[in-house]
GROMACS .gro file of C-alpha atoms in nm:
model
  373
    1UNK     CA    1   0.000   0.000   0.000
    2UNK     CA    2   0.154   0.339  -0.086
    3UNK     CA    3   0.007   0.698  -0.158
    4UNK     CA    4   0.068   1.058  -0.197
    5UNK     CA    5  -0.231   1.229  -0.045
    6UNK     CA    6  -0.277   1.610  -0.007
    7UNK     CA    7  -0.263   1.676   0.379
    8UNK     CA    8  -0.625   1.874   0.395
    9UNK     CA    9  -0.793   1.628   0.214
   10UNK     CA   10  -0.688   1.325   0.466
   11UNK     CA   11  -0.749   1.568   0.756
   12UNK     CA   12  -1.119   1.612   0.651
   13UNK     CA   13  -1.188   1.255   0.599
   14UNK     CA   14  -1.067   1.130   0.944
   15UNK     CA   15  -1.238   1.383   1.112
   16UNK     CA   16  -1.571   1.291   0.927
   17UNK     CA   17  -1.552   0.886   1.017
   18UNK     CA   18  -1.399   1.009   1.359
   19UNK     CA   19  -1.759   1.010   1.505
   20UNK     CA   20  -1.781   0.702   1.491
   21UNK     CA   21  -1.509   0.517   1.644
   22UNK     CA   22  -1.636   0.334   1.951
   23UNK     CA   23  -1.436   0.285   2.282
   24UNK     CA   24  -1.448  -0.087   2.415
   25UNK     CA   25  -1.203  -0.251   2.591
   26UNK     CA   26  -1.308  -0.634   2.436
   27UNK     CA   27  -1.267  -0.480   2.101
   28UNK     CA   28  -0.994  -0.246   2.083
   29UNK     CA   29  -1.013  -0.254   1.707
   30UNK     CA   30  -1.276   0.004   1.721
   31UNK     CA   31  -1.051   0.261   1.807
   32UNK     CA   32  -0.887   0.183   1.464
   33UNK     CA   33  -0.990   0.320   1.120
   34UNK     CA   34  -0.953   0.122   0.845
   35UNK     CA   35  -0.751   0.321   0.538
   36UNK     CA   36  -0.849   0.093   0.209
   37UNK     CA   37  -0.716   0.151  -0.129
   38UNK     CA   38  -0.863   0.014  -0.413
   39UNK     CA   39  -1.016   0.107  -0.749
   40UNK     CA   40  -0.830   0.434  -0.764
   41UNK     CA   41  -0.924   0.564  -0.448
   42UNK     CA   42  -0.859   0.607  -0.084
   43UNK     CA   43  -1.177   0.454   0.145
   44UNK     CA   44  -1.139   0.601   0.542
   45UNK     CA   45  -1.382   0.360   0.726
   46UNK     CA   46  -1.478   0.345   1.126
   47UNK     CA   47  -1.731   0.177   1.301
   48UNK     CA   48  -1.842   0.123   1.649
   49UNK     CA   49  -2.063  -0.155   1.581
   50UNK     CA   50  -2.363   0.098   1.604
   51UNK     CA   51  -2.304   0.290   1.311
   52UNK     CA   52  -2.007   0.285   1.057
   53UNK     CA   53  -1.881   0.579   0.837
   54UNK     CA   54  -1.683   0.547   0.525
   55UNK     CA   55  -1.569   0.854   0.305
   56UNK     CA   56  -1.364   0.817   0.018
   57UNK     CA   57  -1.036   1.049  -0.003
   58UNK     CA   58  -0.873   1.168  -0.362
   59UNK     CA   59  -0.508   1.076  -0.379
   60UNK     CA   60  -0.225   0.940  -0.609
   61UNK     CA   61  -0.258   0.553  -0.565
   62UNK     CA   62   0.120   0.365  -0.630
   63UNK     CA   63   0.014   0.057  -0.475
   64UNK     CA   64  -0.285  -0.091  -0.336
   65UNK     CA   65  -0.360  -0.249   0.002
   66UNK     CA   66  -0.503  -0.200   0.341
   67UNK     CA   67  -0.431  -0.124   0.692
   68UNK     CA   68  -0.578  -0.096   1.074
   69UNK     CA   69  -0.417   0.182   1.192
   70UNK     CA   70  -0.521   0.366   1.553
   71UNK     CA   71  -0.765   0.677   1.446
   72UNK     CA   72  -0.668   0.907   1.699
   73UNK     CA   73  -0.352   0.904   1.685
   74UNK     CA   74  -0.331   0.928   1.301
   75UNK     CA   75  -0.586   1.212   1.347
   76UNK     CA   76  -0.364   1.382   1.574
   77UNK     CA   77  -0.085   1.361   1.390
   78UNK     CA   78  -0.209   1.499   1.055
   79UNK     CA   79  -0.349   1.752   1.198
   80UNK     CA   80  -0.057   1.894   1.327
   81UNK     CA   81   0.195   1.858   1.028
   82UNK     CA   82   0.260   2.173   0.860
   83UNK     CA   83   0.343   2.021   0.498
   84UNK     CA   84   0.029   1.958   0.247
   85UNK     CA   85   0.223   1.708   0.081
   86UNK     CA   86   0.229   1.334   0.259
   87UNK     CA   87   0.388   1.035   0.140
   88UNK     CA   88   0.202   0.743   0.327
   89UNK     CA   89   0.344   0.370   0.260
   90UNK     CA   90   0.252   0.043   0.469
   91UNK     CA   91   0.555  -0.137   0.683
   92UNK     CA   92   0.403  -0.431   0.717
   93UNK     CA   93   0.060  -0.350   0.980
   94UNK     CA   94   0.205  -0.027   1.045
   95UNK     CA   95   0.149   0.291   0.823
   96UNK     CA   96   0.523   0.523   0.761
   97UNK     CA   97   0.366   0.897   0.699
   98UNK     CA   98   0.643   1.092   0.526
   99UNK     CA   99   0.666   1.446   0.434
  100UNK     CA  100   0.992   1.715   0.285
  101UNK     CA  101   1.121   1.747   0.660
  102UNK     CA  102   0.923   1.475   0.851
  103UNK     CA  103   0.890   1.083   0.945
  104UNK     CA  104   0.641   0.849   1.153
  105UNK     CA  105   0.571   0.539   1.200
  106UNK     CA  106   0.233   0.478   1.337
  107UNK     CA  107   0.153   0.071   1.483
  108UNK     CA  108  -0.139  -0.074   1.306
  109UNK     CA  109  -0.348  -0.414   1.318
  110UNK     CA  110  -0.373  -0.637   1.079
  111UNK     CA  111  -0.721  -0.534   0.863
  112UNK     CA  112  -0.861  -0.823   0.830
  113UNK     CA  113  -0.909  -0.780   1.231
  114UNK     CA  114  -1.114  -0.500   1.144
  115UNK     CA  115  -1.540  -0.589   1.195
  116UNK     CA  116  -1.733  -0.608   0.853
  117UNK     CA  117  -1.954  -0.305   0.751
  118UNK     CA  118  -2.310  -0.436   0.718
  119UNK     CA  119  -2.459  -0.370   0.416
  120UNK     CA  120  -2.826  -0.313   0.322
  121UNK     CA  121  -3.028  -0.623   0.207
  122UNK     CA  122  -3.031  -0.679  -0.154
  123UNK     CA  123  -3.365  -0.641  -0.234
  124UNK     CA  124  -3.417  -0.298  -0.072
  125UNK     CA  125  -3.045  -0.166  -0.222
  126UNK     CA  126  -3.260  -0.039  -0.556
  127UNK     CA  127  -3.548   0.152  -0.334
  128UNK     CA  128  -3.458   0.502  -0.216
  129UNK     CA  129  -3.505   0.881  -0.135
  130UNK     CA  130  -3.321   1.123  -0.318
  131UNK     CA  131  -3.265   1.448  -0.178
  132UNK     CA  132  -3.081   1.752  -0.170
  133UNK     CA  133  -2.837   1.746   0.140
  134UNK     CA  134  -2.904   2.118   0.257
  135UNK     CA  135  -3.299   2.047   0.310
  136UNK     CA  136  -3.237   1.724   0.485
  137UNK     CA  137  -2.984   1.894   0.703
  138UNK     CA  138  -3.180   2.202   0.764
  139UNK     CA  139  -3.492   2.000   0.810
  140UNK     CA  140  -3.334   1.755   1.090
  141UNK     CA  141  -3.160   2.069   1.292
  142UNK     CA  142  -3.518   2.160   1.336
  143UNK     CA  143  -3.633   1.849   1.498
  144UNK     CA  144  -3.331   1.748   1.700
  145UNK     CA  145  -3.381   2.000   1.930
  146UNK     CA  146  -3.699   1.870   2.070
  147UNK     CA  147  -3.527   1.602   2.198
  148UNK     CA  148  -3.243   1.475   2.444
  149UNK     CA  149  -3.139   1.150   2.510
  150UNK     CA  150  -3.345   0.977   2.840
  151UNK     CA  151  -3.232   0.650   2.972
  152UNK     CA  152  -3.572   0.581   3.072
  153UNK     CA  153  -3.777   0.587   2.753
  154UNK     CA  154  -3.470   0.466   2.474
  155UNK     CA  155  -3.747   0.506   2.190
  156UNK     CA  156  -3.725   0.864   2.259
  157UNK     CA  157  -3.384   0.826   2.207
  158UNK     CA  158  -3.403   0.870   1.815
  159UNK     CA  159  -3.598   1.087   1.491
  160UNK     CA  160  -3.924   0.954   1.417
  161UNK     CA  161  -3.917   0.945   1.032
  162UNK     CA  162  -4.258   0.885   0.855
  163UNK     CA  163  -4.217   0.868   0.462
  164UNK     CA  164  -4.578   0.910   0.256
  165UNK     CA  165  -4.540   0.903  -0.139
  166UNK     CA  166  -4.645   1.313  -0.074
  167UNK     CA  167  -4.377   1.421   0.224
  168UNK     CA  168  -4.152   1.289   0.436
  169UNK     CA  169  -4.231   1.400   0.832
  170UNK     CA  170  -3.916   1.380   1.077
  171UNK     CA  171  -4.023   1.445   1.444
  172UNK     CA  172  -3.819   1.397   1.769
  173UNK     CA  173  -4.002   1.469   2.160
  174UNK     CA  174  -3.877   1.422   2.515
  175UNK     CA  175  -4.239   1.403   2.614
  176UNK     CA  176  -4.175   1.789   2.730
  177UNK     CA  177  -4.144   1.971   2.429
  178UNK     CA  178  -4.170   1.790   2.035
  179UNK     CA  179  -4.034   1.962   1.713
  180UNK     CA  180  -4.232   1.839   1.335
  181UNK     CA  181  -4.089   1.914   1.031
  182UNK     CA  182  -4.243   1.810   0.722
  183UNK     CA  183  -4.084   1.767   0.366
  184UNK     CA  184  -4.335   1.802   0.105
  185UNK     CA  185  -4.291   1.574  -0.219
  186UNK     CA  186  -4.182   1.876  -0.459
  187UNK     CA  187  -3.846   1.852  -0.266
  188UNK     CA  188  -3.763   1.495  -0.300
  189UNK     CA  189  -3.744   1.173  -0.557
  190UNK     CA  190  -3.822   0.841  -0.448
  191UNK     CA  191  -3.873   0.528  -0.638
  192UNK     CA  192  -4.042   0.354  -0.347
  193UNK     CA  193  -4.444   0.254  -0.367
  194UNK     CA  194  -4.547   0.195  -0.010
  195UNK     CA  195  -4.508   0.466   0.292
  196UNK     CA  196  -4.312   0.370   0.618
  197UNK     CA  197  -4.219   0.449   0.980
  198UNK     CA  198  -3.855   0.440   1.090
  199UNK     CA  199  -3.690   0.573   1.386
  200UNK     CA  200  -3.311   0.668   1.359
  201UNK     CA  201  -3.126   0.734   1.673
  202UNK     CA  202  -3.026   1.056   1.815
  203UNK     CA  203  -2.678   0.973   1.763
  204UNK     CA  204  -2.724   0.931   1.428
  205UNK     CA  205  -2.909   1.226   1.366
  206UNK     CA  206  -2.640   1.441   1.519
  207UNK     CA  207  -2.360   1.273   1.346
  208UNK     CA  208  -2.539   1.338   1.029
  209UNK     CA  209  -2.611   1.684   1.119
  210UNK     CA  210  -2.190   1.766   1.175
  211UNK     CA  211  -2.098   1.615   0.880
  212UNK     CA  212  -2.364   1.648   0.604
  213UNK     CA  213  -2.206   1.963   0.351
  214UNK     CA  214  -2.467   2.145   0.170
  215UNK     CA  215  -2.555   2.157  -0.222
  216UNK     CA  216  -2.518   1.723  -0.253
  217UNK     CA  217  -2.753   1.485  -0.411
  218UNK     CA  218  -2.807   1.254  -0.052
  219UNK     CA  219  -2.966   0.887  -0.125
  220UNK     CA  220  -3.146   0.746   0.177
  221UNK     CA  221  -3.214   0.327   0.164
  222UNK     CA  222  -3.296   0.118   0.449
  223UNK     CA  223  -3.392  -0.233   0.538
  224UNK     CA  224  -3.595  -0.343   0.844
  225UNK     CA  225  -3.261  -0.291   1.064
  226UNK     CA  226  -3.084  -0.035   0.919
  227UNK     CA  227  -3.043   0.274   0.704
  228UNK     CA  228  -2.789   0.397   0.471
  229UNK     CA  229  -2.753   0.817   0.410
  230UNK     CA  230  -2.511   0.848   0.078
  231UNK     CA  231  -2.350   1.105  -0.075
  232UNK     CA  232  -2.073   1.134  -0.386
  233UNK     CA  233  -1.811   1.038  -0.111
  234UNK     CA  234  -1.989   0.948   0.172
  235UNK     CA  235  -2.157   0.623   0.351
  236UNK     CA  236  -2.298   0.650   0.636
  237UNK     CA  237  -2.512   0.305   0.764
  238UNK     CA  238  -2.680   0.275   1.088
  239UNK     CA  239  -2.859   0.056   1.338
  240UNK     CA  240  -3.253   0.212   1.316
  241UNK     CA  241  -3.402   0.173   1.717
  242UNK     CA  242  -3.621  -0.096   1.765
  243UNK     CA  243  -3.938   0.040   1.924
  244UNK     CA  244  -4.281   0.209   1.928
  245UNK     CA  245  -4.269   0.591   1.842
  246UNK     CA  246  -4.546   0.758   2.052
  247UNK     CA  247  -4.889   0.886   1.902
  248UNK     CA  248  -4.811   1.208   1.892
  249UNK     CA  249  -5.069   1.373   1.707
  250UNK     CA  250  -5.299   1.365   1.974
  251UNK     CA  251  -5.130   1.659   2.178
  252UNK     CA  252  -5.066   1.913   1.892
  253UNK     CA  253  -5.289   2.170   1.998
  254UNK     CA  254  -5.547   2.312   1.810
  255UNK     CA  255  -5.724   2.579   1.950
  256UNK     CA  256  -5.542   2.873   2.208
  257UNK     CA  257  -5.687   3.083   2.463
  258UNK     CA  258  -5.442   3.343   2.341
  259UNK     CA  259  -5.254   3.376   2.026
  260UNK     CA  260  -4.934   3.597   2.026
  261UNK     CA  261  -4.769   3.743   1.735
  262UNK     CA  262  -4.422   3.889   1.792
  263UNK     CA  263  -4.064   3.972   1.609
  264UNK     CA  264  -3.845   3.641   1.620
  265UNK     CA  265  -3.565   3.839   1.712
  266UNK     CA  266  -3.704   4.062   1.977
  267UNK     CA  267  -3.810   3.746   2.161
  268UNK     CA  268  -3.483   3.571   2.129
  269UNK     CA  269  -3.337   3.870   2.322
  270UNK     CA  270  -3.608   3.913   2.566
  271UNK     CA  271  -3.537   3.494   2.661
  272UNK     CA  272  -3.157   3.554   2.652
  273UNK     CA  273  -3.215   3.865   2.911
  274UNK     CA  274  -3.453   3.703   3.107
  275UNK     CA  275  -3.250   3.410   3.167
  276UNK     CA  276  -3.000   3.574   3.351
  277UNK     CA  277  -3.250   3.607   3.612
  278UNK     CA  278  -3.429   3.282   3.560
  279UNK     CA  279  -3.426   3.070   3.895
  280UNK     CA  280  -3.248   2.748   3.865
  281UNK     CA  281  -3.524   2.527   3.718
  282UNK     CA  282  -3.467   2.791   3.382
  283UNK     CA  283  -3.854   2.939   3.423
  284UNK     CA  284  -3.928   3.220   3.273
  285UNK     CA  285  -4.288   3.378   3.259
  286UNK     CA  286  -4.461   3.518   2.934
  287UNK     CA  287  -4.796   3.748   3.058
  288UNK     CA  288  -5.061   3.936   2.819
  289UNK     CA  289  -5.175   4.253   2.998
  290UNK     CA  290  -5.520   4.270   2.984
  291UNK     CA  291  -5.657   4.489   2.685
  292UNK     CA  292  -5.287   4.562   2.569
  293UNK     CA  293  -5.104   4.485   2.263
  294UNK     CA  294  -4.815   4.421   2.437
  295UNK     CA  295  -4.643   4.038   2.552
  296UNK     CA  296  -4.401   4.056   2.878
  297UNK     CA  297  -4.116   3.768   2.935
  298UNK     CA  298  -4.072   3.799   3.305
  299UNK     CA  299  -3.824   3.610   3.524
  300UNK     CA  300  -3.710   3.668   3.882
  301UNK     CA  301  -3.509   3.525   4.160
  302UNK     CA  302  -3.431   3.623   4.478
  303UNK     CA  303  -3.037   3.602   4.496
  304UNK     CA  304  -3.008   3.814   4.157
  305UNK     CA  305  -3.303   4.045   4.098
  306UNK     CA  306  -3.622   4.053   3.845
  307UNK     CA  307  -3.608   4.125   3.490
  308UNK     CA  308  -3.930   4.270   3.220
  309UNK     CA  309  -3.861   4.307   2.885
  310UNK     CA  310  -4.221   4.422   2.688
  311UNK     CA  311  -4.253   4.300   2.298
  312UNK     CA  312  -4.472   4.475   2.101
  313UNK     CA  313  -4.735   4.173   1.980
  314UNK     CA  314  -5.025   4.058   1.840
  315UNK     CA  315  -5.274   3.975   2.040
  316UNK     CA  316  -5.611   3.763   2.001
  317UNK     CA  317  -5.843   3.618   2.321
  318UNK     CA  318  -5.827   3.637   2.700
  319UNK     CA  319  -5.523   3.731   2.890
  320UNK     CA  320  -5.301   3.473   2.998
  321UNK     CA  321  -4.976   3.379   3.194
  322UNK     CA  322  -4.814   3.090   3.145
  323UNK     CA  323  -4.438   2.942   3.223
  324UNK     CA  324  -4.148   2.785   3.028
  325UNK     CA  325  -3.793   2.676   3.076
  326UNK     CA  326  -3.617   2.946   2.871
  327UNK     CA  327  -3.378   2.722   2.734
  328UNK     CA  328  -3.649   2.504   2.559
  329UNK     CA  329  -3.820   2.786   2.442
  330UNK     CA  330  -3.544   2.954   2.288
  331UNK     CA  331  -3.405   2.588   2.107
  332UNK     CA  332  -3.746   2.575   1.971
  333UNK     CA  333  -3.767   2.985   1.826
  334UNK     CA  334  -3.413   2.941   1.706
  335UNK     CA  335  -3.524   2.630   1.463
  336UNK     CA  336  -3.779   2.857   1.334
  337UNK     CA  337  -3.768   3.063   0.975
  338UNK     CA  338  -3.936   3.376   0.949
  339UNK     CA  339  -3.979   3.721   1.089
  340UNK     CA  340  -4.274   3.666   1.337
  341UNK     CA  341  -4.328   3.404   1.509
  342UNK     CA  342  -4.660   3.287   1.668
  343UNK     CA  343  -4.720   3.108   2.025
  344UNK     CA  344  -5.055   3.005   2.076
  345UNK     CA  345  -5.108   2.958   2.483
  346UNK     CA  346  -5.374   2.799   2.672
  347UNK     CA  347  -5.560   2.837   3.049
  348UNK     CA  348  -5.490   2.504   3.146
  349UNK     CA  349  -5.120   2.460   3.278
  350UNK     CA  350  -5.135   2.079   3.170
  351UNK     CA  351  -5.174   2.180   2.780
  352UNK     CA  352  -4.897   2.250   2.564
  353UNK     CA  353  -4.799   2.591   2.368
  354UNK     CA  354  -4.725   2.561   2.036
  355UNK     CA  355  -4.451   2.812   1.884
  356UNK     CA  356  -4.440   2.841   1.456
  357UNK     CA  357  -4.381   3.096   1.204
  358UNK     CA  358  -4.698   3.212   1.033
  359UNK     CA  359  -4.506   3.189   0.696
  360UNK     CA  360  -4.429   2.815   0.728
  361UNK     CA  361  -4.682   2.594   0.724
  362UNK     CA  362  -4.446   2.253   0.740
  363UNK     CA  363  -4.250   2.369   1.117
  364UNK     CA  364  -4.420   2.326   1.451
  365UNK     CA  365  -4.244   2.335   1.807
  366UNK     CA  366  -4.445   2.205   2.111
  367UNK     CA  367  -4.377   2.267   2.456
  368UNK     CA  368  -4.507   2.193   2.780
  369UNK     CA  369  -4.533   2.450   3.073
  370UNK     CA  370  -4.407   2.408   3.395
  371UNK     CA  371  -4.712   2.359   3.616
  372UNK     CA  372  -4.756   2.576   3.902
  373UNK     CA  373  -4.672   2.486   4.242
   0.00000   0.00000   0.00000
């Protein structure tokens, strides 16, 4: 095995597959990348049994081969050469890195110690969704933030994704707040007949979130275990969660005992402000004044002060208080698009808000109050 690879390029791989190198100390292998080259180009590959990433690296190929060689060490190292220019040869299972002025010798394992990337079933390898990268990305930022990972519901742990032949929806809850985003058909190809239900872990999500690039034709195909997001140079396959997704339709609100129209921005700075006084379970309060076209985020606590910042709003039924952790709130306003946004509130503290843009009918944020004490 021997190449000349340009420094930048290598760098960017390994830190792409570098998400998913696993720590386990049965299988120290995972903490290895396997570097592959064949058919005229360089294949970076890691896996930690969960999900495995492979992206494929230009280079000058002299010689094929393989190699096992320890990911974070490799990573370390390239990134801190100065020279764009390396020469990398195989010594055996070890991998000798050479540039004008520099010389390593990194310890590898044999590949074939290296676990086998799973592949998707034959028969569902010529079904698939074909999208543009940038809405995909853009679409699961806004649903990943109505979620966090819970050890004591795991199916929560993942982005419900619910194909139709007319839009794809991707949703994601922590049974306090839930974020919807739906993809309508004009925005995607498919060659698939039948609609589905998957649910793709958090981890996955995220991963494919930090290193999905913008402007690329993404493939989506999946089996009943797993599902593979590809690009020009990348792979990505994962494990999908086995489980029951709630039925969440049922608490998406649909009527408001007051509806509140306000500038996006203002109300990101009135949460940021009011946070600084927020107690220490994050609750803010959001008020409309009796016969006033006004909304006020108020938070206090007694060790730092109180804090009123008034938005100018629009305003339609009977005046209500109601209160929020800050934090979710402002996750939820941030993943909206638009100018205004619009938070419908209700009497009852055990029914949720619901936060959208008027201008975008295919985002909606949900979020429970905290209940009063």
């Amino acid at each position: 095995m021997k190449v000349i690879v340009v420094r930048s390029n290598l760098k960017e791989g390994l830190g792409i597959i570098s998400g998913a190198s696993g720590e386990n100390l049965n299988l120290p292998i995972l903490k290895y990348a396997l570097f592959d080259i064949s058919d005229n180009r360089i294949k970076l590959t890691a896996t930690n049994l969960e999900i495995a990433i492979s992206f494929l690296v230009s280079g000058k190929i002299i010689e094929k081969g393989s190699a096992a060689i320890p990911l974070g060490i490799f990573q370390n190292l390239i990134n801190n050469l100065q020279s764009e220019r390396l020469n990398i040869e195989k010594n055996k299972n070890s991998i000798e890195i050479k540039t004008d002025n520099y010389q390593a010798l990194v310890q590898g394992l044999p590949p074939e110690d290296f676990p086998i990337i799973p592949k998707i079933s034959d028969e569902n390898q010529s079904e698939f969704i074909e999208i543009d990268s940038g809405i995909f990305k853009e679409a699961l930022g806004q649903v990943v933030v109505g979620t966090q990972f819970s050890d004591l519901r795991p199916e929560l742990n993942s982005v419900f994704f619910d194909f139709s032949l007319e839009s794809i929806k991707l949703v994601a809850t922590d049974s306090f707040r839930l974020a919807e985003k739906t993809i309508p058909g004009s925005q995607f190809k498919t060659n698939h007949k039948n609609a589905f239900k998957l649910l793709v872990p958090l981890k996955t999500s995220q991963e494919l979130l930090r290193i999905l690039k913008e402007g690329e034709v993404l493939k989506i195909y999946h089996d009943s275990n797993q599902i593979l997001f590809k690009t020009e140079n990348l792979e990505f396959i994962s494990r999908l969660v086995d489980g029951n997704f709630p039925d969440y339709t049922a608490v998406i609100p649909k009527k408001f005992d007051s509806e509140i129209v306000v500038n996006r921005e203002e109300l990101v700075s009135a949460l940021k402000l009011a946070g600084i006084f927020g107690s220490r379970f994050s609750e803010i309060k959001i008020r409309v004044p009796e016969a006033k076209k006004i909304a006020e985020v108020w938070s206090a606590d007694e060790t730092v002060g109180e804090n009123h910042y008034f938005l100018a709003a629009k305003v339609q039924g009977k005046a209500k208080e109601a209160s929020f952790n800050w934090r979710h709130l402002l996750d939820g306003l941030r993943a909206t698009r638009g100018e205004e946004v619009f938070l419908g509130l209700n009497s009852e503290d055990n029914k949720p808000a619901l936060l959208k843009t008027p201008s975008d009918v295919f985002y909606l944020y949900i979020l429970m109050p905290i209940l009063k004490t």
